[in-house]
Tab-separated table of C-alpha atoms in Angstrom:
chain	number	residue	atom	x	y	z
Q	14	UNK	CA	20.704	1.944	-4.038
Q	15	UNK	CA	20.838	-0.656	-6.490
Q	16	UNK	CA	18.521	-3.755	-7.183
Q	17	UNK	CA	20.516	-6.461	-8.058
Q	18	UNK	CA	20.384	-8.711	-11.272
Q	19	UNK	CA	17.547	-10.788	-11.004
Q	20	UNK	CA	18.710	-14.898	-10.855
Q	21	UNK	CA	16.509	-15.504	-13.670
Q	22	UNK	CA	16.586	-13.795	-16.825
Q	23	UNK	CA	12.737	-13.880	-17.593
Q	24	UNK	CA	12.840	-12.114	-21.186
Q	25	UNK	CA	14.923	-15.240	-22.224
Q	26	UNK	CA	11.469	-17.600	-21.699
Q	27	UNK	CA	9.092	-14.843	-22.569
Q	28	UNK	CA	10.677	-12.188	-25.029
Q	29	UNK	CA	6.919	-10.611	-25.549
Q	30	UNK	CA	7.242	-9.280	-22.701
Q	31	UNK	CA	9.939	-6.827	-23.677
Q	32	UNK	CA	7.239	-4.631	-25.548
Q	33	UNK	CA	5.169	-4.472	-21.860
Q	34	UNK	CA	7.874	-3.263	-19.898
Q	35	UNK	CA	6.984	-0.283	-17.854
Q	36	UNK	CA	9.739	2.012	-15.767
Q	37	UNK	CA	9.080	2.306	-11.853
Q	38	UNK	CA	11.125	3.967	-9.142
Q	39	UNK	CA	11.634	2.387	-6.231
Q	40	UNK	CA	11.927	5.155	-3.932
Q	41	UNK	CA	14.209	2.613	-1.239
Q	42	UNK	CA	13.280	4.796	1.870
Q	43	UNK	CA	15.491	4.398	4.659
Q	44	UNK	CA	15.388	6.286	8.113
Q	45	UNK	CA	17.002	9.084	8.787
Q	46	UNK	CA	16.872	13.267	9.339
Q	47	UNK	CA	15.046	14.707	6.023
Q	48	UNK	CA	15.378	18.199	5.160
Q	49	UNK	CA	12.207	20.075	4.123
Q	50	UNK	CA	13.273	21.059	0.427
Q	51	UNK	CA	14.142	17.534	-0.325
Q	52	UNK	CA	12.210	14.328	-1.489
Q	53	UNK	CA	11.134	11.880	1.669
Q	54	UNK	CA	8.521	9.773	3.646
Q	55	UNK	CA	7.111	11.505	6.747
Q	56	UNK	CA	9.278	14.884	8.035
Q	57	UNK	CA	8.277	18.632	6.548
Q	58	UNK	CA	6.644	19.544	4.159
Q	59	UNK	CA	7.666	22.702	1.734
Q	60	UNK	CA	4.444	23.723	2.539
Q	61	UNK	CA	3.655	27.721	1.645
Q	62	UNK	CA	2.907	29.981	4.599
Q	63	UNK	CA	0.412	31.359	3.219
Q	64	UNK	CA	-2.043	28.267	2.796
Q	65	UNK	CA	-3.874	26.613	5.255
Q	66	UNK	CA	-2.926	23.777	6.503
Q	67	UNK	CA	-5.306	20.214	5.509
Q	68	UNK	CA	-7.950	19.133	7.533
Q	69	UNK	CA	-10.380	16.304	7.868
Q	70	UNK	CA	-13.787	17.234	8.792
Q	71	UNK	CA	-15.536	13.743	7.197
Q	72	UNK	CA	-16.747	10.901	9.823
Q	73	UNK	CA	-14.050	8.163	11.037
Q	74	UNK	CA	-14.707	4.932	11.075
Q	75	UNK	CA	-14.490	3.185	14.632
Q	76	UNK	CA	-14.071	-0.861	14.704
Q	77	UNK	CA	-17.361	-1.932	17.338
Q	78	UNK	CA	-17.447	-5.836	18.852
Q	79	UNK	CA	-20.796	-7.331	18.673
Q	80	UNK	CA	-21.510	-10.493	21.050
Q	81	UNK	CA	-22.267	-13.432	19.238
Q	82	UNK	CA	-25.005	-16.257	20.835
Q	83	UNK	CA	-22.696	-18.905	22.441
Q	84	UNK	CA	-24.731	-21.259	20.016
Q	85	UNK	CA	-23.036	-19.823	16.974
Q	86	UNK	CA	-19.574	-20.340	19.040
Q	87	UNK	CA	-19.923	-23.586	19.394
Q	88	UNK	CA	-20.780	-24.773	16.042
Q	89	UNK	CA	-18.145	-22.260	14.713
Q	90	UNK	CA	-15.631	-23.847	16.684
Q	91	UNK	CA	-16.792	-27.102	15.348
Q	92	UNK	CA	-16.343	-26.018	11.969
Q	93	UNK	CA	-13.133	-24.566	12.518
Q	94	UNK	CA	-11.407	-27.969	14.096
Q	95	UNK	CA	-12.874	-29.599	10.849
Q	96	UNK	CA	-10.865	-27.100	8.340
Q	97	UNK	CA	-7.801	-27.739	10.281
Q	98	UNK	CA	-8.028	-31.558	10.189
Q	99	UNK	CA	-9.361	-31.857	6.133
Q	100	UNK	CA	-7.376	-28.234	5.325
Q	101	UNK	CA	-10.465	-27.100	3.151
Q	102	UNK	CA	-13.294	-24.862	4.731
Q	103	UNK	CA	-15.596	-27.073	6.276
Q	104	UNK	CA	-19.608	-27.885	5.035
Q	105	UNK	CA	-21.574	-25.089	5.917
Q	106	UNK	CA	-18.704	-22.997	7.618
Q	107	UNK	CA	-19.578	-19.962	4.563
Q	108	UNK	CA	-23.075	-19.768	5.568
Q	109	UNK	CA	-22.053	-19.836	9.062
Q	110	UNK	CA	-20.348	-16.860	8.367
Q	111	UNK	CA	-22.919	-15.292	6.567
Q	112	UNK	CA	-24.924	-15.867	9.600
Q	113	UNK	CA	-22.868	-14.275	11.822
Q	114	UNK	CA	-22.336	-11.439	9.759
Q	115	UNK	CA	-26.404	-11.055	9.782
Q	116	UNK	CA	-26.156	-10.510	13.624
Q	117	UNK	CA	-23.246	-8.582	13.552
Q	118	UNK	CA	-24.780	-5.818	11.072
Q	119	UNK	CA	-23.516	-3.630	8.476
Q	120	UNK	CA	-19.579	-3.036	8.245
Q	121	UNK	CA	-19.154	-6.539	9.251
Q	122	UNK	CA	-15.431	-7.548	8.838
Q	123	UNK	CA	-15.091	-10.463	10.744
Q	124	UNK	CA	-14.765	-11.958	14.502
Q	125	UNK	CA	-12.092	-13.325	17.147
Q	126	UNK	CA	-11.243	-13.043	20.676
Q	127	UNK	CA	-8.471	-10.767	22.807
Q	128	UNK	CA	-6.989	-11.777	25.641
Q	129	UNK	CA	-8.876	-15.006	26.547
Q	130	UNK	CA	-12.200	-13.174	25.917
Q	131	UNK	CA	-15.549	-14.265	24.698
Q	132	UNK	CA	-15.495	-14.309	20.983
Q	133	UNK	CA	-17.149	-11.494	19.333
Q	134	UNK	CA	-18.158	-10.107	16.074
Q	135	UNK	CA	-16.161	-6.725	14.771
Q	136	UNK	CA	-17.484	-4.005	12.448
Q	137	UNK	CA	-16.852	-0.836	11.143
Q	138	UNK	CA	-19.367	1.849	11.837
Q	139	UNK	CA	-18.815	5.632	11.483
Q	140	UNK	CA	-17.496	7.817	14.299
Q	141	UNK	CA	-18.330	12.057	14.567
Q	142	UNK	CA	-16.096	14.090	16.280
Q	143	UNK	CA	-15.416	17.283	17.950
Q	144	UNK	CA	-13.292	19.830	15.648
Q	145	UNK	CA	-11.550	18.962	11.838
Q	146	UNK	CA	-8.395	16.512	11.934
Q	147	UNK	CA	-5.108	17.980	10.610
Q	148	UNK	CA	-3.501	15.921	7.538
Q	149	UNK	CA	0.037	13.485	8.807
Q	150	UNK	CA	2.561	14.295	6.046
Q	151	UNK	CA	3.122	11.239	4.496
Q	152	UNK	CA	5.338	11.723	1.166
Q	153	UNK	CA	6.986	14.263	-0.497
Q	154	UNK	CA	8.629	13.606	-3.833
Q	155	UNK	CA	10.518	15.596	-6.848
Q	156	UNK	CA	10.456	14.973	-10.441
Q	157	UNK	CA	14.005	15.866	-10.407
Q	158	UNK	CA	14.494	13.444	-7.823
Q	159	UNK	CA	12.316	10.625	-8.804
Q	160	UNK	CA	12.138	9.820	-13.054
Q	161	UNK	CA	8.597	8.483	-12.742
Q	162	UNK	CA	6.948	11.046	-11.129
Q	163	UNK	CA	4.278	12.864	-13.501
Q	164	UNK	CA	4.892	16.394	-14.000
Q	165	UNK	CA	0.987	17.943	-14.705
Q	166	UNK	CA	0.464	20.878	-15.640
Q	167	UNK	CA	4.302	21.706	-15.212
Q	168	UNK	CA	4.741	20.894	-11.667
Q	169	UNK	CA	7.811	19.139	-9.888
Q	170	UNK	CA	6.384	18.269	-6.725
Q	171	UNK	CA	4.166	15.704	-5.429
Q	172	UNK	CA	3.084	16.215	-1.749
Q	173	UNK	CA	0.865	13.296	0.269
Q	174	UNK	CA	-0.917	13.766	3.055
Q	175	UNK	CA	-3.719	11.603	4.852
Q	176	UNK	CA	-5.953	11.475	7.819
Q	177	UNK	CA	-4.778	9.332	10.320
Q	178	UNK	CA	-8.419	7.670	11.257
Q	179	UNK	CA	-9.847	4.945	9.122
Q	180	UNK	CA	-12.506	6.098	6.311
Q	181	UNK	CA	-14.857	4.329	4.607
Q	182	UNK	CA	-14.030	5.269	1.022
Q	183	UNK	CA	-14.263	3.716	-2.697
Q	184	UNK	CA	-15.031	0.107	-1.430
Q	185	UNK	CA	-12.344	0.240	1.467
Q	186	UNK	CA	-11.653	1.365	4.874
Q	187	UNK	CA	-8.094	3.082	4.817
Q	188	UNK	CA	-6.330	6.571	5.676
Q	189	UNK	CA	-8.471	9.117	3.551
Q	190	UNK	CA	-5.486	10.525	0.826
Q	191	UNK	CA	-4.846	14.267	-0.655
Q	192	UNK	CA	-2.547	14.834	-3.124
Q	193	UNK	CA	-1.419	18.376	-4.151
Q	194	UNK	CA	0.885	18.789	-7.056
Q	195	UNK	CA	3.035	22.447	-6.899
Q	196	UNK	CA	6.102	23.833	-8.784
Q	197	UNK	CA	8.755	24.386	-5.923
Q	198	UNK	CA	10.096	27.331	-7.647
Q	199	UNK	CA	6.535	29.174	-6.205
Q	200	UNK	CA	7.613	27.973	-2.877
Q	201	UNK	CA	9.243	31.168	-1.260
Q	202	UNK	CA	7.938	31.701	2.219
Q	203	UNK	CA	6.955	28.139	3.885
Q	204	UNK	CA	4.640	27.140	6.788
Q	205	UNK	CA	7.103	26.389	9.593
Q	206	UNK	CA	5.321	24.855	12.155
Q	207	UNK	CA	1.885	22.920	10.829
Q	208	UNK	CA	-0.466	22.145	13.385
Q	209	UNK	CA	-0.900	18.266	14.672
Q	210	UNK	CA	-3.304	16.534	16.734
Q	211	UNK	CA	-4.553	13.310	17.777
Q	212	UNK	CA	-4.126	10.032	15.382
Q	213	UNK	CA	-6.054	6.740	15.797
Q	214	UNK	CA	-2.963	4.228	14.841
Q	215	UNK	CA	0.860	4.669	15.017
Q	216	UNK	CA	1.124	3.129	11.653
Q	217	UNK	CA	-0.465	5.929	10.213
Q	218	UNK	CA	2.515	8.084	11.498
Q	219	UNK	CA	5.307	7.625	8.765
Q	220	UNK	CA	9.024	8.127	10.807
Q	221	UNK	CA	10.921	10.824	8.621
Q	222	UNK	CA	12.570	8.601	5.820
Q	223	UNK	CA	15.686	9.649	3.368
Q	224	UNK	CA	14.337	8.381	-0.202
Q	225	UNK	CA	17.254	6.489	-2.417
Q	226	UNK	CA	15.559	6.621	-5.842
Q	227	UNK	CA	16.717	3.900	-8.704
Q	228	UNK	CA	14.536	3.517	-11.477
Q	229	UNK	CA	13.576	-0.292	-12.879
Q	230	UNK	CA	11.669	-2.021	-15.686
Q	231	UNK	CA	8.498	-3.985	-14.870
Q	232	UNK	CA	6.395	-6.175	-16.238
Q	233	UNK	CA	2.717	-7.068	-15.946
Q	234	UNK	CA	0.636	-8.372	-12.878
Q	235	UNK	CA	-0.394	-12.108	-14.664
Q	236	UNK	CA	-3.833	-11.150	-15.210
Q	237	UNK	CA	-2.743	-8.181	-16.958
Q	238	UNK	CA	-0.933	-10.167	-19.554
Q	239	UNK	CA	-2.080	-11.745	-23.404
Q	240	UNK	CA	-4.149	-14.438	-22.816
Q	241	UNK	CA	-1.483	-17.278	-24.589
Q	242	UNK	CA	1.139	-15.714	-22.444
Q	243	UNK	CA	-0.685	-15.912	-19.350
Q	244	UNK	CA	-0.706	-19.330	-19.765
Q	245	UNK	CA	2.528	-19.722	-20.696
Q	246	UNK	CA	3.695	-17.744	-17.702
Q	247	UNK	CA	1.115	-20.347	-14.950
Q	248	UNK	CA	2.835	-23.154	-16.423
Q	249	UNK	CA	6.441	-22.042	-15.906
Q	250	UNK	CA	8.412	-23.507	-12.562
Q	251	UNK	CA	9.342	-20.138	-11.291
Q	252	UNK	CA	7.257	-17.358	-9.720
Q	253	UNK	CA	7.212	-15.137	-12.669
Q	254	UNK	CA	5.671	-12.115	-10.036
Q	255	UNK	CA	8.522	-12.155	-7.612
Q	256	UNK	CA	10.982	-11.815	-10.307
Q	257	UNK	CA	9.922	-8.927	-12.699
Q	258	UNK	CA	7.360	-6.659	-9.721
Q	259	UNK	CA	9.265	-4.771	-7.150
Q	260	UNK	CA	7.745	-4.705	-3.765
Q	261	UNK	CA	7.757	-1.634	-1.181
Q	262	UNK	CA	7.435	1.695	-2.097
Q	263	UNK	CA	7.635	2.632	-5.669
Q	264	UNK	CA	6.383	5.391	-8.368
Q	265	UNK	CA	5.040	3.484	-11.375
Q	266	UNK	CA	5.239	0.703	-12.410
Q	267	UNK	CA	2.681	-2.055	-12.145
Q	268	UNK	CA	0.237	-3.350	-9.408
Q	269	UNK	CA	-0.305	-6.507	-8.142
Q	270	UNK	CA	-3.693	-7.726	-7.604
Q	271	UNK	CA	-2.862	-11.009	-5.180
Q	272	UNK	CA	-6.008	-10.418	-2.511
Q	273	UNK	CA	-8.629	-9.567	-4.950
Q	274	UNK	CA	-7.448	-10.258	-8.451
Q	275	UNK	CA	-7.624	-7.396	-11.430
Q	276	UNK	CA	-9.812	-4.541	-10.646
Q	277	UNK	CA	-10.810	-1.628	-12.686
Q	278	UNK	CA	-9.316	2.006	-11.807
Q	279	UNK	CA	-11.612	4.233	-12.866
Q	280	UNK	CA	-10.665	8.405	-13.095
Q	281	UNK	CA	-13.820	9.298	-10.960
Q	282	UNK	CA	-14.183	12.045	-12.691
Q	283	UNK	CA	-14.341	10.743	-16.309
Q	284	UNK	CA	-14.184	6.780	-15.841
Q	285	UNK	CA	-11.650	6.328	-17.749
Q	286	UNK	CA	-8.264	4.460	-17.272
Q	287	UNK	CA	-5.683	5.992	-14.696
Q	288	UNK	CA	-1.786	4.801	-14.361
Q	289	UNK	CA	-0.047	3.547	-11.307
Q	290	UNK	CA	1.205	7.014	-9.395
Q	291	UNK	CA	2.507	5.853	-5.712
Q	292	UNK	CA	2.486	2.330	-3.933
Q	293	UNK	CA	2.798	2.996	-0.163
Q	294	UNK	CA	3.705	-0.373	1.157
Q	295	UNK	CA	3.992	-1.682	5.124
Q	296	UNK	CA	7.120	-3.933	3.745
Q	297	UNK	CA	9.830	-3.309	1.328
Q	298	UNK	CA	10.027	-6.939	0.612
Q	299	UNK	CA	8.949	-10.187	2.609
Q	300	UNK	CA	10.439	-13.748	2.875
Q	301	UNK	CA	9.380	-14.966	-0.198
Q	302	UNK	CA	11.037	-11.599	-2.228
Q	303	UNK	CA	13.383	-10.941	0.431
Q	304	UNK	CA	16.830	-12.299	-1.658
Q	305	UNK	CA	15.793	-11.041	-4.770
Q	306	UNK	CA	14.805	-7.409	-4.121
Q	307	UNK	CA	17.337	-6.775	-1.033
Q	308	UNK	CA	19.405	-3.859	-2.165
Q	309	UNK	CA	22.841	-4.948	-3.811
Q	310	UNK	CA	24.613	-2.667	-0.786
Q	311	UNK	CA	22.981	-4.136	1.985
Q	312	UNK	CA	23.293	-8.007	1.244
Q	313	UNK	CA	24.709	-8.439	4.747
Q	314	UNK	CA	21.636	-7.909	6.228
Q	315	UNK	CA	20.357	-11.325	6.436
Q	316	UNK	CA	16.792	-12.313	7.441
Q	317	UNK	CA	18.587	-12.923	10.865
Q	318	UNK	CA	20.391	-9.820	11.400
Q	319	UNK	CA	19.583	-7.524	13.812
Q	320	UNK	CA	18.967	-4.608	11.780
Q	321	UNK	CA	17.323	-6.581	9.244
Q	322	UNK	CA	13.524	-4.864	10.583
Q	323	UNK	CA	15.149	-1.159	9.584
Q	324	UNK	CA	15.240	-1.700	6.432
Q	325	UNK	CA	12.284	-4.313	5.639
Q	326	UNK	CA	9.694	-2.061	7.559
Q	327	UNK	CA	11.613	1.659	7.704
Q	328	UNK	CA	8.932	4.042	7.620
Q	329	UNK	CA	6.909	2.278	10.105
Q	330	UNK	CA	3.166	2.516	8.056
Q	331	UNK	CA	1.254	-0.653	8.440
Q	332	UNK	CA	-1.751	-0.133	6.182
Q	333	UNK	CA	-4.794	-2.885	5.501
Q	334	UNK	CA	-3.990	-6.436	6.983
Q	335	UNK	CA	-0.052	-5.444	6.401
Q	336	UNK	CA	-0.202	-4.847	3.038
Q	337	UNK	CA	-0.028	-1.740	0.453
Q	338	UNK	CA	-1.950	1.275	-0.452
Q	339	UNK	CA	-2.033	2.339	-4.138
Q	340	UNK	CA	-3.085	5.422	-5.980
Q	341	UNK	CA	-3.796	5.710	-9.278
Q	342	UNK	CA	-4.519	8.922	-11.546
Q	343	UNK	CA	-5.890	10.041	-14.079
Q	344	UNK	CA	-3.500	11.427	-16.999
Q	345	UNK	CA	-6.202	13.407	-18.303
Q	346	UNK	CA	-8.879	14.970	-16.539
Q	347	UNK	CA	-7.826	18.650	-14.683
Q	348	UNK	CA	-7.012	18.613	-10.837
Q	349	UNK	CA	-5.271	14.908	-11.882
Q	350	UNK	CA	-8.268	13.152	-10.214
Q	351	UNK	CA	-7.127	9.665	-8.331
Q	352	UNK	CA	-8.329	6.126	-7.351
Q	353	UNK	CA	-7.437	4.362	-4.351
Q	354	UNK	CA	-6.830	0.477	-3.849
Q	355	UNK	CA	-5.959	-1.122	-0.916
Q	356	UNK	CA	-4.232	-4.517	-1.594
């Protein structure tokens, strides 16, 4: 698949940014039947026979409502009419929250209603159970396929798998991640029927994906760039972000930090700097990206055709509040230790 030419040429307004271009493959998954020695989202893995399958023994997290004292209700509700009619959080509405979040307990991560309900308070808290969870398949991906992909310590295949239960885990709660990096030549007798069992969300269940790799140039997140060029970039009329970072699923590249702004990486191993290895994203591109990102071969599928869903969302994985999982590692350190950030 190809991107096409962006409608702005951005290295006209800011040449500097030539000499910060980084390569990324967008991987341009697409749904369809995958075959176990090639590179794709969910589907077999070229798994060896002789290795035991993944499992998750550690403690899933399990989201608990809390009642709140009809009190609080009230004068959060009160609050609440007051942002809608001035548009800006209301006097006091923070430490309202704060409040609540004091009588909800630790893991709190917010509140709401269901169905006409009373409003309650939600947290995470963890969750034993009975027995170890076996790993969901969630990527598999060749350096001969995909130009990005790191090759350490000479291998050519990248498999991810994760547990499909929420963890708490490096400042987030998210699908707990395994990489394991092989040479496929080693590959001779292969696991043909992996275990499965019981998964806490559906969007933790990638549908088998074909993979349609093109490699790109990037450039860098705005708070990644020189100072004076930052600057120069806020000030310009377009939205420098949508035109030079791909959205969707991708190998490289560079991240975008829009919910919390730029956050260190660290190798947790040695602390020092990793690189951008996978984004796993719930969208290949929204409204705002939609034009400029839709592949060049299927710009009939407008935002109101009917098959326009297949290829915005194809694998199916929602993760965080609809937005993208990304793993870092470290270049390095043995084992390639990795980070993970959920934006």
């Amino acid at each position: 698949m190809q991107t096409p030419t962006p409608p702005i040429d951005v290295l006209a307004t800011f040449p500097e940014l030539r000499a910060l271009g980084r390569t990324a493959t967008r991987l341009h998954p697409r749904p369809g039947d995958v075959e176990i020695v090639d590179s794709h989202i969910g589907g077999p893995l070229l798994w060896p026979a002789a290795e035991p399958w993944p499992t998750c023994g550690d403690p899933h997290m399990g989201m608990t409502d809390v009642p709140i004292p009809p009190e609080l209700i009230d004068r959060l509700r009160v609050l609440e009419r007051q942002r809608v009619q001035a548009h800006v959080m209301a006097p006091g509405e923070m430490e309202l929250n704060k409040e609540i979040g004091r009588i909800v307990g630790p893991g709190f991560v917010g509140y709401g209603s269901s169905g006409g309900g009373p409003v309650v308070g939600h947290r995470w808290e963890p969750r034993t159970r009975d027995g170890a969870t076996p790993l969901v398949p969630v990527a598999q991906l060749r350096a001969d396929d995909v130009p990005d992909l790191p090759r350490p310590d000479g291998a050519d295949l990248l498999q991810v798998l994760w547990c499909p239960f929420e963890h708490a885990q490096e400042g987030l709660t998210g699908p707990a991640v395994r990489l394991y990096w092989r040479r496929q030549a080693d590959i001779t007798d292969v696991l043909t029927e992996p275990p499965t069992g019981d998964v806490d969300e559906d969007d933790y269940l990638p549908e088998p994906c074909r993979v349609h790799p093109e490699q790109i140039v990037e450039y860098p997140y705005p708070d990644e760039l020189p100072a004076v060029l930052a600057e120069r970039v806020d000030e310009w009329e377009h939205d420098y972000q949508d035109l030079v970072m791909a959205p969707g699923w991708k190998v490289g590249g560079y991240a975008t930090w829009n919910v919390t702004d730029l956050l260190p990486t660290p190798c947790p191993e040695c602390d020092g700097p990793t690189n951008l290895l996978l984004t796993i994203a719930s969208s290949e591109f929204d409204g705002d990206s939609y034009e400029r990102w839709r592949p060049v071969e299927e710009r009939h599928i407008t935002w109101e055709h009917p098959d326009r869903l297949t290829i915005q969302e194809p694998t199916g994985v929602i993760v965080g509040r609809y937005g993208s999982l990304r793993i870092f590692v470290c270049p390095t350190c043995p084992g390639t230790p990795f980070h993970v950030d959920l934006q």
